Coordinates of C-alpha atoms and ligand atoms in Angstrom, one line a residue:
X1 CA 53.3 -8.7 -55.1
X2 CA 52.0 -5.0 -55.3
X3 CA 52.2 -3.4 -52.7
X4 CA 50.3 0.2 -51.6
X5 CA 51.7 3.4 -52.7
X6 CA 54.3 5.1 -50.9
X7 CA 52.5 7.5 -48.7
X8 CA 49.1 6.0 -48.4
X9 CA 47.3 3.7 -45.4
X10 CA 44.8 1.2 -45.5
X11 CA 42.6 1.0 -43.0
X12 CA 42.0 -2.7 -41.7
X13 CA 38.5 -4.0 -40.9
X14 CA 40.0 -4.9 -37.4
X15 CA 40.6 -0.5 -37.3
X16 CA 38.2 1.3 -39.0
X17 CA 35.7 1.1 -36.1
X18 CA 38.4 4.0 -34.9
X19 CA 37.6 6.0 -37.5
X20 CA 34.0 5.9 -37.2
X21 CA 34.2 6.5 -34.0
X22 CA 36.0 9.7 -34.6
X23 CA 33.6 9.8 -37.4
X24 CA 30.8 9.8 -35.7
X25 CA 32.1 12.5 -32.7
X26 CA 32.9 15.3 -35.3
X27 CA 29.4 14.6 -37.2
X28 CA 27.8 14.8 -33.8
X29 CA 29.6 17.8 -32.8
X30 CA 29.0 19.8 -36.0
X31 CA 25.0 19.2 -35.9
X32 CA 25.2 20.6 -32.4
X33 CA 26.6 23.8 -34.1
X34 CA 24.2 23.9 -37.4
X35 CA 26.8 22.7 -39.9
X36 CA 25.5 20.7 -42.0
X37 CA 27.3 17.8 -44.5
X38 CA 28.9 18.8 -48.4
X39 CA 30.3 16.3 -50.5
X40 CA 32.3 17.7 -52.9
X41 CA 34.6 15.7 -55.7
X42 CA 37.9 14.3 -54.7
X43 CA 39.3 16.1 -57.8
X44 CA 38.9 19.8 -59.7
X45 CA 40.0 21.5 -62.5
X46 CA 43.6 22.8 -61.8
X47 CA 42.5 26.4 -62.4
X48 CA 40.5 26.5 -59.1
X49 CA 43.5 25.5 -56.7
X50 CA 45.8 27.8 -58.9
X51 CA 43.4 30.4 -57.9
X52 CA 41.9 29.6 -54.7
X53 CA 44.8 28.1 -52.9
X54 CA 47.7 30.3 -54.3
X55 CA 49.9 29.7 -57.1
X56 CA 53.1 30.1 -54.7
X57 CA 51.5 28.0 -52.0
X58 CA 54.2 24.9 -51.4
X59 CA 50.7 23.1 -51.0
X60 CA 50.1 23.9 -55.0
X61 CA 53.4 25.1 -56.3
X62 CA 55.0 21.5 -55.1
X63 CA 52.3 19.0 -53.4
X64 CA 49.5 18.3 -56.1
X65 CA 48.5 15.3 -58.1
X66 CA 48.0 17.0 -61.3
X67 CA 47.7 15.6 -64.8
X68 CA 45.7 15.8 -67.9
X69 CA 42.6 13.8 -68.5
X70 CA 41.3 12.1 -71.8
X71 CA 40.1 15.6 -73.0
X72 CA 43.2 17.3 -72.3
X73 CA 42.0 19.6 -69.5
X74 CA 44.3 19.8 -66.5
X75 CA 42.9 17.7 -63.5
X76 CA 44.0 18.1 -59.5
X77 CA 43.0 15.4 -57.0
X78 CA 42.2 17.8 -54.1
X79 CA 44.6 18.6 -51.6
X80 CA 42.7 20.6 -49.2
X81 CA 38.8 21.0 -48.9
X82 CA 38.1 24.5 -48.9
X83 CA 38.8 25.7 -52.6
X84 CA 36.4 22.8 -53.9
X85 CA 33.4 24.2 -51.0
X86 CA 34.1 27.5 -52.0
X87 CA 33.6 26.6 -55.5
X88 CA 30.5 24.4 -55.1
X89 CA 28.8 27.7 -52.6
X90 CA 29.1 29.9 -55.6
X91 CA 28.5 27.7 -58.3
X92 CA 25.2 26.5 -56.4
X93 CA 24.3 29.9 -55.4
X94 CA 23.8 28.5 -51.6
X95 CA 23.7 32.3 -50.3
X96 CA 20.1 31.7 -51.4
X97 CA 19.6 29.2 -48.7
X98 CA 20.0 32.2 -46.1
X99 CA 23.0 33.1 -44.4
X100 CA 25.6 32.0 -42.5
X101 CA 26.2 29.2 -44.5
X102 CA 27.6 26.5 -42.1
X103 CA 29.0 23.3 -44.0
X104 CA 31.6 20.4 -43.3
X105 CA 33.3 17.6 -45.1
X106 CA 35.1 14.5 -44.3
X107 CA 37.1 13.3 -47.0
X108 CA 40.7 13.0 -48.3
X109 CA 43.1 15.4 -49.7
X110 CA 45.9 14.1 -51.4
X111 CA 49.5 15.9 -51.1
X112 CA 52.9 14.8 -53.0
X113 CA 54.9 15.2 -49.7
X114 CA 58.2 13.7 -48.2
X115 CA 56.2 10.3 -46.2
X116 CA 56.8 10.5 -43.1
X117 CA 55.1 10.3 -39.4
X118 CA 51.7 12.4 -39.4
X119 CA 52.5 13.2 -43.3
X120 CA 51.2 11.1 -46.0
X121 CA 50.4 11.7 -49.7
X122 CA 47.0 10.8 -49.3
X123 CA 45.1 11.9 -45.7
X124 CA 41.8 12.6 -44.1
X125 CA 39.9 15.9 -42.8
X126 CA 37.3 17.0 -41.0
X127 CA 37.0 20.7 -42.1
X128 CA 34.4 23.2 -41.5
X129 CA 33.3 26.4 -43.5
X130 CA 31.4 29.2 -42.3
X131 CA 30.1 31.6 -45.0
X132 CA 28.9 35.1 -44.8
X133 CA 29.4 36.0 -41.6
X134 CA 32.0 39.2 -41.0
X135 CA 32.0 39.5 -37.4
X136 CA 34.6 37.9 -34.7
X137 CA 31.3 35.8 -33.4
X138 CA 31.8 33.8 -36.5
X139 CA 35.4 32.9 -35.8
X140 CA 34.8 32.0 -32.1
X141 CA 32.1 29.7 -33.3
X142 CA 34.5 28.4 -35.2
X143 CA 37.1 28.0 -32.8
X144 CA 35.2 26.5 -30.3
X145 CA 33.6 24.1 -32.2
X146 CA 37.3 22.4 -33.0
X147 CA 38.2 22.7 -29.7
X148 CA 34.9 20.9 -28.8
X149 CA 35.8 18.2 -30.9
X150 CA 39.2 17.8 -29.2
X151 CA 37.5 18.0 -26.0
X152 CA 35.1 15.0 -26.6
X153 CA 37.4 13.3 -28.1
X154 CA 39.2 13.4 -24.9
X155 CA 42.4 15.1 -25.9
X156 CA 43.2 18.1 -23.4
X157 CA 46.7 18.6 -24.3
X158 CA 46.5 20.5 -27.5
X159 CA 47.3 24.4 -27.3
X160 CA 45.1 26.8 -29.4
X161 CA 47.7 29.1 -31.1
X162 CA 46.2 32.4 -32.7
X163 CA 47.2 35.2 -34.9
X164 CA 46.0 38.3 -37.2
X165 CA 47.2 38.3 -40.3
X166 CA 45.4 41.4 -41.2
X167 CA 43.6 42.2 -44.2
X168 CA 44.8 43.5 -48.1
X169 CA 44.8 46.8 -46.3
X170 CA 47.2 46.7 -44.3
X171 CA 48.9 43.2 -44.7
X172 CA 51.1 44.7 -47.6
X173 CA 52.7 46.8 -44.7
X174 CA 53.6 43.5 -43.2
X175 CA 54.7 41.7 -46.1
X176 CA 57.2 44.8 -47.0
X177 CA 58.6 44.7 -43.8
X178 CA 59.0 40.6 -43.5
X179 CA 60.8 40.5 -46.6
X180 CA 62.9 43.5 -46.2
X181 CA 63.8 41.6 -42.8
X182 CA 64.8 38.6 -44.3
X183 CA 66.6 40.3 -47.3
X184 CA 69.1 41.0 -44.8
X185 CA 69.4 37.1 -43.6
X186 CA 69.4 35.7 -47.3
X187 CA 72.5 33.9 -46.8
X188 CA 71.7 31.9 -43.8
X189 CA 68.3 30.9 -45.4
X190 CA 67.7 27.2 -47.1
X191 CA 67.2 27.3 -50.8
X192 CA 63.0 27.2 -50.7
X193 CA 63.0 30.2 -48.1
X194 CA 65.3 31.9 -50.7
X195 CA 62.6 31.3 -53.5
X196 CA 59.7 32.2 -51.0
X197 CA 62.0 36.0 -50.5
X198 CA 60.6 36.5 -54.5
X199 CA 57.2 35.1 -54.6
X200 CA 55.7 35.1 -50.8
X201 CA 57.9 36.4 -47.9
X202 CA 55.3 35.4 -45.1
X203 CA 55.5 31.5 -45.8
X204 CA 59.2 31.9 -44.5
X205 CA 57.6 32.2 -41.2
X206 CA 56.3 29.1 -41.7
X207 CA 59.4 27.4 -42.7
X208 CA 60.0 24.2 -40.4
X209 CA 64.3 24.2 -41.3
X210 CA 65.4 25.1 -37.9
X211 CA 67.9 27.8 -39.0
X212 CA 65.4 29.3 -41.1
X213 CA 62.6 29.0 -38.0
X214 CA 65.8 30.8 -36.1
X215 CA 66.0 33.6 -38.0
X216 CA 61.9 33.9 -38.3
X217 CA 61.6 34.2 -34.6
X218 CA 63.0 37.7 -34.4
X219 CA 60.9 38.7 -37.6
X220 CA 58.3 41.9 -37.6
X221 CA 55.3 40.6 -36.1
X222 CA 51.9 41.2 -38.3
X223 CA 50.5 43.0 -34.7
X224 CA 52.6 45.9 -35.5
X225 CA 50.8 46.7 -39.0
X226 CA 46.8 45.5 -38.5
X227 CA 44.6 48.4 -39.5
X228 CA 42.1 49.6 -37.0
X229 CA 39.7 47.7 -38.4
X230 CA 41.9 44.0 -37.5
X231 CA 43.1 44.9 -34.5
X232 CA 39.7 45.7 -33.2
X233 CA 38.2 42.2 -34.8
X234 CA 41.0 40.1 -33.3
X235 CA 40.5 41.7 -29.8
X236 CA 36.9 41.5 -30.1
X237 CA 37.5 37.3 -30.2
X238 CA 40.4 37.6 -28.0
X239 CA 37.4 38.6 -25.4
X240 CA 34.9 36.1 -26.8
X241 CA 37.5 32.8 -26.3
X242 CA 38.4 34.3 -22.9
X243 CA 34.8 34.6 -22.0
X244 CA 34.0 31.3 -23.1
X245 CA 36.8 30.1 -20.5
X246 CA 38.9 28.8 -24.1
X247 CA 42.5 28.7 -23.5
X248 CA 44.9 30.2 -26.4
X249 CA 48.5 31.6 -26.9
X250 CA 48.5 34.6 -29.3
X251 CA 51.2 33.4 -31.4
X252 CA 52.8 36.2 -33.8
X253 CA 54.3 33.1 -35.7
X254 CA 51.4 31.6 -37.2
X255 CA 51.0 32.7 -41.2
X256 CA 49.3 29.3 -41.8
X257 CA 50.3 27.5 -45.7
X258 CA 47.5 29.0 -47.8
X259 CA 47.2 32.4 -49.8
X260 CA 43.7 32.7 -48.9
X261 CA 43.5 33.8 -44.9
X262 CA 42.6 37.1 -44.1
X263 CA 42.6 38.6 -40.3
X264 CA 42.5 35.0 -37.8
X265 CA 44.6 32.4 -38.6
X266 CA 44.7 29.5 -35.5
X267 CA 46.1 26.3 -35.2
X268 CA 45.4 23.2 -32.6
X269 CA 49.0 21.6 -31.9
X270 CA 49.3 18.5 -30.2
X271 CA 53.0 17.6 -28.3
X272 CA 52.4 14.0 -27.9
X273 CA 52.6 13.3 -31.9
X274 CA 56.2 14.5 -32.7
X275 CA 56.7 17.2 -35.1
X276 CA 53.7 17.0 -37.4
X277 CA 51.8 17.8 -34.0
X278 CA 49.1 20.1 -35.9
X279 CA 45.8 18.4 -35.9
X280 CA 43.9 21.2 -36.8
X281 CA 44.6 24.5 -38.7
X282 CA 41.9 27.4 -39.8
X283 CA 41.3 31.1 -40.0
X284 CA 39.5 33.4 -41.7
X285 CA 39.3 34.1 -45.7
X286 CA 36.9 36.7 -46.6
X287 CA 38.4 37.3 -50.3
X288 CA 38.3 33.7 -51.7
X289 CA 34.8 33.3 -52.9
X290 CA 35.3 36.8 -54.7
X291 CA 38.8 35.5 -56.0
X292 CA 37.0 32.7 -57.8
X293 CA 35.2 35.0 -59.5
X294 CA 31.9 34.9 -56.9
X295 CA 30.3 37.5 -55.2
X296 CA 32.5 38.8 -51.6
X297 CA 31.3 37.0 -48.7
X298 CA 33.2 37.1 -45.9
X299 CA 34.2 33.3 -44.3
X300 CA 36.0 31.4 -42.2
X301 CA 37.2 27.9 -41.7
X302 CA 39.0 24.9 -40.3
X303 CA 40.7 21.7 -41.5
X304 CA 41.4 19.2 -38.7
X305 CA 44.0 15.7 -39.9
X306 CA 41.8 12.9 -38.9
X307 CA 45.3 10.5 -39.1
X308 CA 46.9 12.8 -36.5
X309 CA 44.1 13.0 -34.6
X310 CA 43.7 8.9 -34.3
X311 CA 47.7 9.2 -33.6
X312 CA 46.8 11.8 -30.6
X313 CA 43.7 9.3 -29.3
X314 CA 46.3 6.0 -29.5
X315 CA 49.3 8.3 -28.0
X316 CA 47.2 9.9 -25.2
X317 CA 45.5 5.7 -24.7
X318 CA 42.0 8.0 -24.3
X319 CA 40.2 6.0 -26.9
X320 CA 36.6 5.1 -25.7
X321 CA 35.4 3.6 -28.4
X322 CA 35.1 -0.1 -28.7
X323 CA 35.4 -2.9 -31.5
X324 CA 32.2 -4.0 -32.8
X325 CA 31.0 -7.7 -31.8
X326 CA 28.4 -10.1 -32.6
X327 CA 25.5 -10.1 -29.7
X328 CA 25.1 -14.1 -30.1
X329 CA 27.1 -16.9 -31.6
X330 CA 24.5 -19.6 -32.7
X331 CA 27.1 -22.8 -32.3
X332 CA 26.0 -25.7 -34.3
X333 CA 27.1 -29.2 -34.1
X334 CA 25.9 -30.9 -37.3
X335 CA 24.9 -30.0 -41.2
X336 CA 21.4 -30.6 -40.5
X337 CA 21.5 -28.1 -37.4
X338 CA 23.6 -25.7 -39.3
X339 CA 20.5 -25.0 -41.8
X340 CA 18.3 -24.7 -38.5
X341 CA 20.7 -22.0 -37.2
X342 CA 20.7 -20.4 -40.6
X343 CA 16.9 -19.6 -40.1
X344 CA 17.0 -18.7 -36.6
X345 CA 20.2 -16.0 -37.2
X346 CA 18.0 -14.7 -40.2
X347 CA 14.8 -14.0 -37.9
X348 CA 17.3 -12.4 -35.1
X349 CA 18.6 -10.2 -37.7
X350 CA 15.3 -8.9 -38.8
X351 CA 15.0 -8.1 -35.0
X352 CA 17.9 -6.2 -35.5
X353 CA 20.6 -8.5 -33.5
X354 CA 24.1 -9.1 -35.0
X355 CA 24.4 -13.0 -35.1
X356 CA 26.6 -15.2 -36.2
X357 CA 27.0 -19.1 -37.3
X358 CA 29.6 -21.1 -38.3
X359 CA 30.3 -20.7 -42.1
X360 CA 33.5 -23.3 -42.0
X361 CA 32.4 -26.4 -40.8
X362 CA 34.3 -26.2 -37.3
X363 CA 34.4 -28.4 -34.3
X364 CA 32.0 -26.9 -31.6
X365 CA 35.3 -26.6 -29.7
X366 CA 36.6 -24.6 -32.4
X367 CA 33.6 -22.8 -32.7
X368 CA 33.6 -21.3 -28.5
X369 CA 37.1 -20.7 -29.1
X370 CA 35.7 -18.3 -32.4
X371 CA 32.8 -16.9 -30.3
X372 CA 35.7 -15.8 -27.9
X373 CA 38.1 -14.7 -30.3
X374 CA 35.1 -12.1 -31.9
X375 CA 34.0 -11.3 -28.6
X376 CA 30.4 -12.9 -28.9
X377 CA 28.2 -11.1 -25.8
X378 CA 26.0 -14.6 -26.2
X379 CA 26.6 -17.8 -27.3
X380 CA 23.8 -20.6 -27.8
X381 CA 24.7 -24.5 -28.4
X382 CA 22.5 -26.4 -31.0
X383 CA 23.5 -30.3 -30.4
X384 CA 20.3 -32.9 -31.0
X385 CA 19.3 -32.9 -27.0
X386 CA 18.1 -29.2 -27.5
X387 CA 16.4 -29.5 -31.1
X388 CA 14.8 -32.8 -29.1
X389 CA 13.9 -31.2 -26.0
X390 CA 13.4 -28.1 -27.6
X391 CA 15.4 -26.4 -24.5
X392 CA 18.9 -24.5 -25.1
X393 CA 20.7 -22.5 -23.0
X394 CA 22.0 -18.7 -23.9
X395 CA 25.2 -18.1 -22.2
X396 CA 26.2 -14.5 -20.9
X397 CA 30.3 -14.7 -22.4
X398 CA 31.4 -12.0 -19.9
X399 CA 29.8 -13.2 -16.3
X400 CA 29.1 -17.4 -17.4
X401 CA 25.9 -16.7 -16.5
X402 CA 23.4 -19.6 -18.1
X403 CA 19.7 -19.2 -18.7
X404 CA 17.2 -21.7 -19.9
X405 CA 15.3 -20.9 -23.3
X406 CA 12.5 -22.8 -25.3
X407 CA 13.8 -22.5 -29.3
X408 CA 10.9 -20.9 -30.3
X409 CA 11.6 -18.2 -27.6
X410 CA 15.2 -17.4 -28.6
X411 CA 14.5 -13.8 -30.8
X412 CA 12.1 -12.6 -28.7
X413 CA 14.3 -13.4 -25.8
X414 CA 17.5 -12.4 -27.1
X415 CA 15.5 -8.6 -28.3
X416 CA 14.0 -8.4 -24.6
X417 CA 17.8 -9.2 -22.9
X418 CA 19.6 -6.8 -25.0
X419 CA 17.3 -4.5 -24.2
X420 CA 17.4 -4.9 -20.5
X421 CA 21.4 -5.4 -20.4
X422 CA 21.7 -9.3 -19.1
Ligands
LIG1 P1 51.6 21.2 -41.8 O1 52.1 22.4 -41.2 O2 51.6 20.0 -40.8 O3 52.2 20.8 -43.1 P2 49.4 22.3 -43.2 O4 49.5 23.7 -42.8 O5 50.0 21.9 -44.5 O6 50.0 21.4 -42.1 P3 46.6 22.4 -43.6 O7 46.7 22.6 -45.1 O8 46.1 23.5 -42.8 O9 47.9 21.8 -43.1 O10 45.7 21.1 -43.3 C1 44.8 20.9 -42.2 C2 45.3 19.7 -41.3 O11 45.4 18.6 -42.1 C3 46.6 19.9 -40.7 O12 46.6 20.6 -39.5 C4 47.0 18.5 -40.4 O13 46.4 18.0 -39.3 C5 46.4 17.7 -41.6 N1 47.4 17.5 -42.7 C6 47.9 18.4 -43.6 N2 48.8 17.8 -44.4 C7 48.9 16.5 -44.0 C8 49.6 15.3 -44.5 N3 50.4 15.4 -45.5 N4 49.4 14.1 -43.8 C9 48.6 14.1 -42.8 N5 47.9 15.1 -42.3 C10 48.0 16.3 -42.9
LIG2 MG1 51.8 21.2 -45.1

C-alpha cells in the first residue's frame, strides 16, 4: 500500500464541509471589506522567493520544495502567498485598476518542516494583500478584517500581538544593536541562532529553542530605534485599534519569519492549539514590490493557517456549521419502482432538491436505516399500494410527522415544504 506523504492531510468527504464552511466565512468576510479573489500558481521560479521572501529566511534558506524542471530552470512549489501576489500585481500592472489594490487567496503553501501538530509540509491560507496604501488606516483595515474573521468564526480567545519593526531607515540601528546583544550570548545559543548571528540577527528573536527565546527576552527592543516617521505610524494605529474597541498586546518580540516587513508586524495566537498556536501572522512590506524589480508601492498583508484555524474551531467545540444531507430519500421496494424513482429524483433535482434513491439493491429496511445514517430531512416509501393508489406519504425524519401526497404532487410539494420549513 502507498500511503500519503509525510506531512500532508487528506481531507475526507465526511470533513471537507468544515472547510467550506470556513471557506465560505473568510470569502464572505473579505467581500465585506472590498478584497477581491487572486489565484495565483501553486509554484514560481525560484528567483522570486530568493528575492521576495529572503535568501536567509528559514522559510527559503531550509523549507522549500525546489527542483529543476524539464528545461532546467529552477522551480519552487509556493511556500507562502505573498511573493507570487506581489509578482502577479506588477507583472499585470493592476495599479491601473485604481488604488488600493485589495486581493486574497486561499490556497496551499508547501513547507519542508519537522511534521508535527499545526505544522505540515503541505498547508492552507487565507491571506490578504493590500496594495498602495501608506497610511496606518491601511493596516487597521487590515487588522480588523482578520480579527473579524476570528470573530465570526466564533473564536474569542486569540490575542492580537503587535510590533514596529521600523523601516530601512532606522531598522539598521536595531539590527546593530540585536546582534551586538547576542554576540555577547553566542555560547548559550543553538547552532541555527549561531548562523542567524552572521546572516540575519532579528530572526533570533524569533527562535522557538527555549534557551535561545530566554536570552531573546532581554534583547533591545525595535521601540528604542523607530525613526520619527514609525513611531508616529504605529501610534497612529495604536489609536485606530483602540478606537475600534480591538484588543492587542504591543509585543517588542514579534520580528515575524520573512525579510520583507517593514513598520507593523502582528500576529493572532491562539492558546488552545499547543505550541504552533499562531493562526494568523501579517504586517506591513512597503519595499517588496520595488525589490522585485516593480515600481514602490507601499503594502500590507496577512496570512491566516486555515489547518490551525479548523484545530481552534474543533478545540474551542464552536463549530456552527453542519454536514450536508439529502432533503428526501425516495425508498423503493422493487426494480420496476426503482426506475420510477429514478424519474421522479431527476425532476426534484431540476427543482433544485438534493434527492436520493437506492443505487444498491437494498432491503427497504436497509434503505430507512441508510436515510437515517445520511441524515435524510424526508423520506418517501414507493411499494405497489402507492403507485396503485397513486397516494404516498412524505415523512418529516426529525419530528415523525406524516403527510399525505398524490405522486404527481411530490416536486411541487417537496419545493413548497422546504420553502416553508415543514
Ligand atoms: P510559525 O511561527 O508557526 O512557523 P510562520 O511565521 O512560519 O509561522 P507565516 O509564514 O506567517 O508563518 O504563515 C502564516 C500562517 O500560516 C501561520 O500563522 C500559520 O497559521 C500558518 N502556517 C505556517 N506554517 C505552517 C505549517 N507548516 N503548517 C501549518 N500551518 C502553517
Ligand atoms: Mg514557520
Amino acid at each position: 500500500m502507498i500511503n500519503i506523504p509525510k506531512g500532508t492531510k487528506d481531507t475526507l468527504p465526511q470533513d471537507s464541509y468544515k472547510w467550506q464552511y470556513v471557506e465560505s466565512t473568510v470569502r464572505r468576510i473579505a467581500n465585506y471589506f472590498g478584497f477581491r479573489e487572486i489565484r495565483t500558481p501553486t509554484f514560481e521560479y525560484t528567483e522570486l522567493f530568493l528575492r521576495g521572501v529572503g535568501e536567509s529566511t528559514d522559510i527559503v534558506d531550509k523549507e522549500m520544495y525546489t527542483f529543476n524542471d524539464k528545461g532546467n530552470r529552477s522551480i519552487s512549489l509556493r511556500p507562502e502567498g505573498t511573493a507570487g501576489v506581489a509578482r502577479s500585481y506588477i507583472e499585470n500592472s493592476l495599479e491601473n485598476n485604481g488604488l488600493p489594490v485589495k486581493m486574497y487567496y486561499i490556497g496551499p503553501a508547501f513547507r519542508y518542516e519537522r511534521p508535527q501538530s499545526g505544522r505540515l509540509r503541505e498547508h492552507h491560507q487565507f491571506g490578504a494583500e493590500l496594495y498602495g496604501s501608506p497610511t496606518p488606516y491601511a493596516d487597521a483595515q487590515i487588522i480588523s478584517m482578520a480579527k473579524m474573521v476570528l470573530d465570526t468564526l466564533g473564536l474569542q480567545d486569540v490575542t492580537l500581538n503587535i510590533n514596529s519593526i521600523g523601516c530601512p531607515k532606522c531598522r539598521p540601528n536595531f539590527d546593530k544593536a540585536v546582534r551586538s546583544y547576542f554576540e555577547t550570548h553566542i555560547d548559550s545559543m543553538c547552532e541555527v541562532c549561531k548562523e542567524r548571528l552572521v546572516k540575519n540577527p532579528l530572526r533570533i528573536l524569533d527562535c522557538k529553542v527555549p534557551s535561545c527565546a530566554t536570552i531573546a527576552e532581554k534583547a533591545p527592543s525595535p521601540a528604542d530605534f523607530l525613526c520619527d516617521e514609525c513611531a508616529s505610524h504605529q501610534s497612529q494605529l495604536i489609536n485606530l485599534l483602540t478606537d475600534s474597541n480591538l484588543e492587542f498586546k504591543v509585543n517588542r518580540h514579534i520580528v515575524r519569519g520573512l525579510d520583507y516587513y517593514t513598520k507593523t508586524v502582528f500576529e493572532f495566537v491562539s492558546t488552545l492549539i499547543g505550541a504552533q498556536g499562531t493562526v494568523c501572522g501579517g504586517g506591513r512590506y512597503d519595499n517588496l514590490t520595488a525589490s522585485l524589480g516593480g515600481k514602490n508601492t507601499p503594502a500590507v498583508g496577512f496570512g491566516m493557517g486555515l489547518e490551525r484555524l479548523l484545530m481552534v474551531l474543533a478545540a474551542s467545540n464552536k463549530f456552527t456549521g453542519n454536514p450536508p444531507a439529502p432533503e428526501l430519500f425516495i425508498i423503493s421496494t422493487n426494480d420496476n419502482i426503482t426506475k420510477y424513482a429514478f424519474r421522479i429524483a431527476k425532476k426534484l433535482r431540476d427543482l433544485g432538491i438534493s434527492v436520493e434513491t437506492d443505487l444498491m439493491n437494498r432491503s427497504l429496511k436497509a434503505q430507512l436505516k441508510c436515510a437515517n445514517k445520511i441524515n435524510a430531512k424526508y423520506v418517501i416509501v414507493l411499494g405497489d399500494d402507492e403507485m396503485t393508489t397513486n397516494v404516498v406519504k412524505l415523512k418529516n425524519m426529525q419530528t415523525g410527522e406524516e403527510i399525505s401526497l398524490s405522486l404527481a404532487d411530490i416536486p411541487c410539494e417537496m419545493r413548497s415544504l422546504l420553502n416553508s420549513h415543514f
